[in-house]
Short mmCIF file of C-alpha atoms and ligand atoms in Angstrom, two decimals:
data_model
loop_
_atom_site.label_atom_id
_atom_site.label_comp_id
_atom_site.label_asym_id
_atom_site.label_seq_id
_atom_site.Cartn_x
_atom_site.Cartn_y
_atom_site.Cartn_z
CA MET W 1 3.89 2.73 51.55
CA THR W 2 1.42 3.70 48.80
CA ASP W 3 -1.55 5.75 49.99
CA PRO W 4 -5.09 4.45 49.26
CA THR W 5 -5.74 7.03 46.52
CA SER W 6 -2.56 6.12 44.63
CA SER W 7 -3.28 2.39 44.81
CA LEU W 8 -6.86 2.98 43.65
CA ILE W 9 -5.65 5.07 40.69
CA ALA W 10 -2.97 2.48 39.87
CA ALA W 11 -5.64 -0.24 39.77
CA MET W 12 -7.86 1.62 37.27
CA ALA W 13 -7.97 0.14 33.76
CA ILE W 14 -8.05 3.55 32.03
CA PRO W 15 -5.70 6.54 32.22
CA ALA W 16 -6.51 8.41 35.44
CA LEU W 17 -4.91 11.01 37.70
CA VAL W 18 -5.74 13.15 40.71
CA ILE W 19 -4.88 16.86 40.88
CA ASP W 20 -4.96 18.73 44.20
CA ALA W 21 -6.05 22.32 44.99
CA ASP W 22 -2.46 23.51 44.31
CA GLU W 23 -2.76 22.24 40.72
CA ARG W 24 -0.23 19.47 41.30
CA VAL W 25 -0.71 15.83 40.23
CA THR W 26 -0.79 13.77 43.44
CA ALA W 27 -1.48 10.37 41.87
CA SER W 28 -1.41 8.95 38.33
CA ASN W 29 -1.37 5.49 36.81
CA GLN W 30 0.87 4.04 34.10
CA PHE W 31 -1.81 4.50 31.41
CA ALA W 32 -1.94 8.24 32.18
CA ASP W 33 1.86 8.55 32.22
CA ASP W 34 1.97 6.79 28.84
CA LEU W 35 -0.44 9.38 27.37
CA VAL W 36 2.15 12.13 27.76
CA SER W 37 5.24 9.87 27.89
CA LEU W 38 6.17 11.29 31.32
CA PRO W 39 5.64 10.28 34.94
CA LEU W 40 2.91 12.72 35.97
CA THR W 41 2.91 12.42 39.76
CA GLY W 42 4.45 15.44 41.51
CA ARG W 43 4.24 17.78 38.51
CA LEU W 44 2.09 20.87 37.98
CA PHE W 45 -0.61 19.75 35.59
CA HIS W 46 -0.26 22.60 33.04
CA ASN W 47 3.37 21.68 32.52
CA VAL W 48 2.40 18.22 31.28
CA LEU W 49 -1.16 18.43 29.93
CA ARG W 50 -0.75 21.27 27.50
CA GLN W 51 -3.90 21.20 25.37
CA PRO W 52 -5.96 24.36 26.10
CA SER W 53 -9.31 22.54 26.36
CA ILE W 54 -8.08 20.10 29.04
CA ILE W 55 -6.32 22.89 30.98
CA GLU W 56 -9.53 24.91 30.96
CA ALA W 57 -11.66 21.93 32.05
CA ILE W 58 -9.33 21.15 34.99
CA GLU W 59 -9.09 24.81 36.07
CA THR W 60 -12.88 25.16 35.97
CA GLY W 61 -13.33 21.85 37.82
CA LEU W 62 -10.92 22.96 40.55
CA SER W 63 -12.44 26.42 40.97
CA THR W 64 -16.14 25.53 40.77
CA GLY W 65 -16.23 21.94 42.03
CA GLU W 66 -18.51 21.13 39.06
CA PRO W 67 -17.90 18.05 36.81
CA GLN W 68 -16.40 18.92 33.39
CA GLU W 69 -16.01 17.02 30.12
CA THR W 70 -13.72 17.65 27.14
CA ARG W 71 -11.67 15.94 24.42
CA PHE W 72 -7.97 15.10 24.32
CA PHE W 73 -6.00 14.13 21.21
CA ASN W 74 -2.64 12.42 20.92
CA THR W 75 -0.69 10.17 18.57
CA VAL W 76 0.49 6.70 19.56
CA ALA W 77 2.64 4.69 17.15
CA ARG W 78 1.55 7.04 14.32
CA GLN W 79 -2.13 6.41 15.09
CA LYS W 80 -4.19 9.48 15.95
CA MET W 81 -6.20 8.84 19.11
CA THR W 82 -9.20 10.66 20.55
CA TRP W 83 -10.15 10.57 24.23
CA THR W 84 -13.13 11.81 26.20
CA VAL W 85 -11.81 13.43 29.38
CA THR W 86 -13.97 13.67 32.48
CA VAL W 87 -12.99 15.94 35.37
CA ASN W 88 -14.82 15.17 38.63
CA PRO W 89 -14.44 16.78 42.08
CA VAL W 90 -12.79 14.64 44.81
CA GLN W 91 -11.32 15.23 48.24
CA ALA W 92 -7.56 15.49 47.70
CA ALA W 93 -4.62 16.44 49.92
CA GLY W 94 -5.13 20.02 51.14
CA GLY W 95 -8.81 20.29 50.15
CA GLN W 96 -10.86 20.12 46.95
CA GLY W 97 -9.16 18.39 44.04
CA VAL W 98 -10.23 16.66 40.82
CA LEU W 99 -10.10 13.14 39.41
CA VAL W 100 -9.27 13.21 35.67
CA CYS W 101 -10.16 10.10 33.62
CA PHE W 102 -9.57 9.42 29.91
CA GLN W 103 -11.84 7.18 27.83
CA ASP W 104 -10.55 6.01 24.44
CA ILE W 105 -13.18 6.84 21.79
CA THR W 106 -10.92 6.47 18.73
CA ALA W 107 -12.70 3.38 17.38
CA SER W 108 -16.21 4.78 17.77
CA ARG W 109 -15.14 8.09 16.17
CA GLU W 110 -13.67 6.17 13.22
CA ALA W 111 -16.83 4.05 12.89
CA GLU W 112 -18.91 7.22 12.95
CA GLN W 113 -16.70 8.82 10.28
CA MET W 114 -16.96 5.67 8.12
CA ARG W 115 -20.73 5.70 8.46
CA ARG W 116 -20.87 9.36 7.42
CA ASP W 117 -18.58 8.73 4.42
CA PHE W 118 -20.70 5.75 3.43
CA VAL W 119 -23.98 7.70 3.53
CA ALA W 120 -22.33 10.57 1.61
CA ASN W 121 -21.05 8.14 -1.04
CA VAL W 122 -24.38 6.36 -1.45
CA SER W 123 -26.24 9.68 -1.72
CA HIS W 124 -23.78 10.93 -4.29
CA GLU W 125 -24.00 7.76 -6.38
CA LEU W 126 -27.81 7.86 -6.32
CA ARG W 127 -28.08 11.59 -6.98
CA THR W 128 -26.28 11.52 -10.32
CA PRO W 129 -28.66 9.13 -12.13
CA LEU W 130 -31.64 10.58 -10.30
CA THR W 131 -30.83 14.11 -11.50
CA ALA W 132 -30.56 12.78 -15.06
CA LEU W 133 -33.92 11.00 -14.75
CA LEU W 134 -35.67 14.09 -13.38
CA GLY W 135 -34.19 16.22 -16.17
CA PHE W 136 -35.43 13.87 -18.89
CA ILE W 137 -38.87 13.55 -17.33
CA GLU W 138 -39.16 17.34 -17.38
CA THR W 139 -38.03 17.54 -21.03
CA LEU W 140 -40.38 14.75 -22.07
CA SER W 141 -43.34 16.39 -20.37
CA GLY W 142 -42.56 19.74 -22.01
CA ALA W 143 -40.45 20.60 -25.05
CA ALA W 144 -39.96 17.03 -26.37
CA ARG W 145 -43.52 15.82 -25.74
CA ASP W 146 -44.35 15.42 -29.44
CA ASP W 147 -40.86 14.64 -30.75
CA ALA W 148 -40.88 10.88 -31.36
CA ALA W 149 -37.13 10.61 -32.12
CA ALA W 150 -36.10 12.54 -28.98
CA ARG W 151 -38.56 10.52 -26.91
CA ASP W 152 -36.98 7.21 -27.96
CA ARG W 153 -33.47 8.49 -27.30
CA PHE W 154 -34.36 9.95 -23.89
CA LEU W 155 -36.25 6.83 -22.83
CA SER W 156 -33.23 4.72 -23.66
CA ILE W 157 -30.94 6.96 -21.53
CA MET W 158 -33.52 6.91 -18.74
CA GLY W 159 -33.48 3.12 -18.87
CA THR W 160 -29.69 3.11 -18.49
CA GLU W 161 -29.77 5.52 -15.56
CA ALA W 162 -32.57 3.63 -13.79
CA GLY W 163 -30.58 0.41 -14.36
CA ARG W 164 -27.57 2.03 -12.68
CA MET W 165 -29.65 2.96 -9.63
CA SER W 166 -31.11 -0.50 -9.45
CA ARG W 167 -27.63 -2.12 -9.64
CA LEU W 168 -26.40 0.14 -6.86
CA VAL W 169 -29.31 -0.86 -4.62
CA GLU W 170 -28.73 -4.56 -5.48
CA ASP W 171 -25.02 -4.26 -4.62
CA LEU W 172 -25.76 -2.47 -1.35
CA LEU W 173 -28.25 -5.14 -0.35
CA SER W 174 -25.82 -7.87 -1.24
CA LEU W 175 -23.09 -6.17 0.82
CA CYS W 176 -25.52 -6.06 3.79
CA ARG W 177 -26.36 -9.76 3.39
CA VAL W 178 -22.69 -10.74 3.20
CA GLU W 179 -21.91 -8.67 6.29
CA GLU W 180 -24.84 -10.24 8.12
CA ASP W 181 -23.60 -13.81 7.71
CA GLN W 182 -19.93 -12.92 7.99
CA ARG W 183 -19.57 -15.05 11.14
CA VAL W 184 -21.56 -18.05 9.93
CA ARG W 185 -19.44 -20.69 8.23
CA PRO W 186 -20.79 -21.78 4.84
CA THR W 187 -21.84 -25.43 4.51
CA ASP W 188 -22.79 -26.10 0.83
CA THR W 189 -20.73 -28.51 -1.24
CA VAL W 190 -19.70 -26.50 -4.28
CA GLU W 191 -18.15 -27.79 -7.51
CA LEU W 192 -15.92 -24.88 -8.50
CA MET W 193 -15.16 -25.69 -12.16
CA GLY W 194 -18.86 -25.85 -13.09
CA LEU W 195 -19.56 -22.71 -11.07
CA ILE W 196 -16.80 -20.75 -12.82
CA GLN W 197 -17.94 -21.95 -16.25
CA SER W 198 -21.52 -20.93 -15.55
CA ALA W 199 -20.44 -17.48 -14.28
CA ALA W 200 -18.38 -16.94 -17.46
CA ASP W 201 -21.32 -18.06 -19.65
CA THR W 202 -23.69 -15.69 -17.85
CA LEU W 203 -21.37 -12.73 -18.46
CA LYS W 204 -20.85 -13.63 -22.10
CA THR W 205 -24.52 -13.28 -22.88
CA SER W 206 -25.22 -10.28 -20.64
CA ARG W 207 -23.34 -7.43 -22.35
CA PRO W 208 -21.73 -7.03 -25.77
CA TYR W 209 -18.23 -6.20 -24.55
CA MET W 210 -18.32 -9.31 -22.40
CA SER W 211 -18.46 -11.62 -25.40
CA ARG W 212 -14.67 -12.03 -25.46
CA ASN W 213 -12.95 -15.27 -24.64
CA CYS W 214 -12.62 -16.47 -21.11
CA ASP W 215 -10.36 -19.55 -20.91
CA ILE W 216 -10.86 -21.72 -17.87
CA LEU W 217 -7.95 -23.99 -17.01
CA GLY W 218 -7.72 -26.48 -14.17
CA PRO W 219 -8.78 -29.91 -12.96
CA GLU W 220 -11.86 -31.71 -14.29
CA SER W 221 -13.69 -30.92 -11.09
CA CYS W 222 -12.90 -29.37 -7.72
CA GLU W 223 -15.23 -29.63 -4.75
CA ILE W 224 -15.06 -27.31 -1.77
CA THR W 225 -17.28 -26.40 1.16
CA GLY W 226 -18.65 -22.93 0.62
CA ASP W 227 -21.65 -20.78 -0.15
CA ALA W 228 -22.52 -21.46 -3.79
CA ASP W 229 -24.34 -18.14 -4.44
CA GLN W 230 -21.60 -16.08 -2.86
CA LEU W 231 -18.74 -17.88 -4.63
CA ARG W 232 -20.62 -17.40 -7.88
CA GLN W 233 -20.79 -13.70 -7.12
CA VAL W 234 -17.01 -13.63 -6.48
CA MET W 235 -16.37 -15.20 -9.89
CA LEU W 236 -18.87 -12.94 -11.66
CA ASN W 237 -17.26 -9.83 -10.17
CA LEU W 238 -13.67 -10.85 -10.89
CA ILE W 239 -14.29 -12.10 -14.43
CA GLU W 240 -16.46 -9.06 -15.18
CA ASN W 241 -13.68 -6.73 -14.01
CA ALA W 242 -11.09 -8.59 -16.11
CA LEU W 243 -13.36 -8.28 -19.17
CA LYS W 244 -14.20 -4.63 -18.46
CA TYR W 245 -10.73 -3.34 -17.68
CA GLY W 246 -8.66 -5.66 -19.91
CA TYR W 247 -7.80 -4.79 -23.53
CA ALA W 248 -10.58 -5.26 -26.08
CA ASN W 249 -9.02 -8.10 -28.06
CA SER W 250 -7.36 -9.98 -25.26
CA ALA W 251 -8.61 -13.11 -23.53
CA VAL W 252 -9.25 -13.50 -19.83
CA ILE W 253 -7.70 -16.56 -18.22
CA VAL W 254 -9.08 -18.28 -15.14
CA ARG W 255 -6.65 -20.80 -13.72
CA VAL W 256 -7.61 -23.16 -10.90
CA ALA W 257 -4.96 -25.13 -8.99
CA THR W 258 -5.02 -27.10 -5.76
CA THR W 259 -2.23 -27.61 -3.27
CA SER W 260 -2.01 -30.08 -0.40
CA HIS W 261 -0.50 -27.40 1.86
CA ASP W 262 -0.72 -23.66 1.41
CA ARG W 263 1.57 -21.67 3.70
CA ALA W 264 -0.71 -18.64 4.09
CA LEU W 265 -3.74 -20.75 5.05
CA GLY W 266 -1.74 -23.48 6.77
CA GLN W 267 -3.76 -26.25 5.08
CA ALA W 268 -4.85 -27.74 1.75
CA ALA W 269 -6.19 -25.02 -0.53
CA VAL W 270 -7.45 -24.13 -3.96
CA LYS W 271 -6.20 -21.04 -5.77
CA ILE W 272 -8.24 -19.34 -8.45
CA ASP W 273 -6.32 -16.80 -10.56
CA VAL W 274 -8.25 -14.43 -12.81
CA THR W 275 -5.79 -12.83 -15.21
CA ASP W 276 -6.32 -10.11 -17.79
CA THR W 277 -4.11 -8.32 -20.28
CA GLY W 278 -4.74 -4.63 -19.86
CA ASP W 279 -3.60 -1.28 -18.48
CA GLY W 280 -3.06 -2.75 -15.04
CA ILE W 281 -3.31 -0.82 -11.78
CA GLU W 282 -0.91 1.69 -10.18
CA PRO W 283 0.83 0.10 -7.14
CA HIS W 284 -0.48 2.80 -4.74
CA ALA W 285 -4.11 2.01 -5.73
CA ILE W 286 -3.88 -1.77 -5.26
CA GLY W 287 -4.28 -1.60 -1.46
CA ARG W 288 -7.44 0.51 -1.80
CA LEU W 289 -9.32 -1.58 -4.41
CA THR W 290 -11.47 -3.41 -1.86
CA GLU W 291 -12.67 -0.16 -0.22
CA ARG W 292 -16.32 0.59 -0.89
CA PHE W 293 -16.80 2.96 -3.83
CA PHE W 294 -13.08 3.14 -4.60
CA ARG W 295 -12.35 3.27 -8.33
CA VAL W 296 -9.09 4.06 -10.06
CA ASP W 297 -10.90 5.86 -12.86
CA SER W 298 -14.40 6.73 -11.63
CA HIS W 299 -15.49 8.16 -14.94
CA ARG W 300 -14.61 4.99 -16.85
CA SER W 301 -16.13 2.73 -14.20
CA ARG W 302 -19.41 4.73 -14.11
CA GLU W 303 -19.61 4.76 -17.89
CA MET W 304 -19.47 0.98 -17.80
CA GLY W 305 -22.23 0.88 -15.19
CA GLY W 306 -19.92 0.16 -12.25
CA THR W 307 -20.80 1.03 -8.68
CA GLY W 308 -17.35 0.51 -7.14
CA LEU W 309 -18.73 -2.08 -4.72
CA GLY W 310 -17.75 -5.27 -6.60
CA LEU W 311 -14.38 -5.90 -4.95
CA ALA W 312 -15.63 -4.85 -1.50
CA ILE W 313 -18.23 -7.62 -1.82
CA VAL W 314 -15.58 -10.08 -3.08
CA LYS W 315 -13.34 -9.32 -0.08
CA HIS W 316 -16.17 -9.89 2.41
CA ILE W 317 -17.12 -13.20 0.82
CA VAL W 318 -13.54 -14.45 0.70
CA ASP W 319 -13.09 -13.48 4.38
CA ARG W 320 -16.25 -15.38 5.29
CA HIS W 321 -14.76 -18.47 3.61
CA ARG W 322 -11.56 -17.99 5.69
CA GLY W 323 -9.72 -17.40 2.44
CA LYS W 324 -7.43 -14.70 1.08
CA LEU W 325 -7.66 -12.27 -1.83
CA ARG W 326 -4.39 -11.26 -3.48
CA ILE W 327 -3.97 -8.70 -6.23
CA SER W 328 -0.92 -8.31 -8.42
CA SER W 329 -0.69 -5.97 -11.35
CA GLU W 330 1.80 -4.46 -13.71
CA LYS W 331 1.19 -1.19 -15.54
CA GLY W 332 0.65 -1.78 -19.24
CA VAL W 333 0.73 -5.58 -18.82
CA GLY W 334 -2.33 -6.60 -16.84
CA SER W 335 -3.62 -7.83 -13.51
CA THR W 336 -4.17 -11.08 -11.65
CA PHE W 337 -6.76 -11.33 -8.89
CA SER W 338 -6.17 -14.51 -6.87
CA VAL W 339 -8.65 -16.09 -4.50
CA LEU W 340 -7.25 -18.64 -2.10
CA LEU W 341 -9.82 -20.89 -0.40
CA PRO W 342 -9.37 -23.65 2.16
CA LEU W 343 -10.04 -27.19 0.87
CA GLY W 344 -11.75 -29.88 2.88
N1 ATP F 1 -8.87 -6.29 -13.65
C1 ATP F 1 -8.74 -4.99 -13.38
N2 ATP F 1 -7.87 -4.22 -14.11
C2 ATP F 1 -7.73 -2.90 -13.83
N3 ATP F 1 -8.42 -2.23 -12.89
C3 ATP F 1 -9.31 -2.94 -12.16
C4 ATP F 1 -9.51 -4.35 -12.36
N4 ATP F 1 -10.45 -4.75 -11.47
C5 ATP F 1 -10.81 -3.67 -10.78
N5 ATP F 1 -10.13 -2.57 -11.18
C6 ATP F 1 -10.23 -1.21 -10.62
O1 ATP F 1 -10.79 -1.33 -9.32
C7 ATP F 1 -11.96 -0.52 -9.20
C8 ATP F 1 -12.92 -1.17 -8.23
O2 ATP F 1 -13.44 -2.38 -8.78
P1 ATP F 1 -14.87 -2.88 -8.34
O3 ATP F 1 -15.13 -4.17 -9.00
O4 ATP F 1 -14.95 -2.81 -6.86
O5 ATP F 1 -15.84 -1.73 -8.87
P2 ATP F 1 -16.36 -1.43 -10.36
O6 ATP F 1 -15.92 -2.51 -11.30
O7 ATP F 1 -15.96 -0.03 -10.67
O8 ATP F 1 -17.91 -1.47 -10.19
P3 ATP F 1 -18.84 -2.76 -9.87
O9 ATP F 1 -19.45 -2.44 -8.55
O10 ATP F 1 -19.83 -2.79 -10.96
O11 ATP F 1 -17.97 -3.96 -9.80
C9 ATP F 1 -12.49 -0.38 -10.62
O12 ATP F 1 -13.25 0.80 -10.77
C10 ATP F 1 -11.19 -0.32 -11.43
O13 ATP F 1 -10.68 1.00 -11.39
MG1 MG F 2 -16.35 -4.59 -10.71
#
């Protein structure tokens, strides 16, 4: 018959084991056995838990009777996992023993790392234009104070750099807003063809290199339920990318098609393909394009005023609409960014 300690340990929802004064495991549950891929009960603990920090924590716990805490690392199905290990004194067979519990903190550690990376990225992106601005302010207040030609040139560069900072802040705010209403289903009725045309017209007039042709092909009109502002932002970002990264004399094609049943969405859907003729994207980079601040060629993107947040925003918006974003690209030929959205 199982003793009360063993049945208590077996019922725990986290990896747990008891070690007695003779340093032997007297009870362990399946979660704990899975951690080391061995049945632990009956074994001397240092033969199975080999990481120095956990051995030290258990030895100290056994000798002093004081609670201990440490970390344990392992790899499960190629995923690196991090655990907080607590060692607490308990009455075990033959005297003072310890209860060892493992708490999975992998997700919170990853979230913390992502937050740190994000802050580091934002600071870096802001520091570059800010350093330039400070430098020009210093020059204009000193050496170039009375040089009219230099003043005009520096002011123009300062305008560009300030514009870059302002765009970054705008993009960050818009990413926050999209994340905020990620769980709320959009309810506007949106006519896609008009929305795409207006996004293309806006881009055409905004920057000189955007004045190239953007052909929009598809039905006369196409109504969906969505968030008009956000879908407009999707189209602006995708068409802008196609114009920016496509070849100078080539046209961008936006093709809209509906289907009564899309397999991926399992319902009627509309597919919007934005295609450019250009250098295309290396296959290994395609999976990373929607990461915040990821750029294939950061220098080129920055030069064109990019923040590297455009596709991250697109992905969030498409997810909110329960849609899918697909990217296909061929080196030296061009790329197609496809947005699939549920209809009706
Ligand atoms: N149509 C495309 N052809 C080739 N590369 C592309 C295309 N679209 C995006 N990319 C690559 O993906 C990267 C990320 O795109 P994303 O739109 O997120 O950022 P960005 O264009 O650099 O800046 P912005 O925040 O202003 O959009 C770009 O820097 C570029 O390297
Ligand atoms: Mg972009």
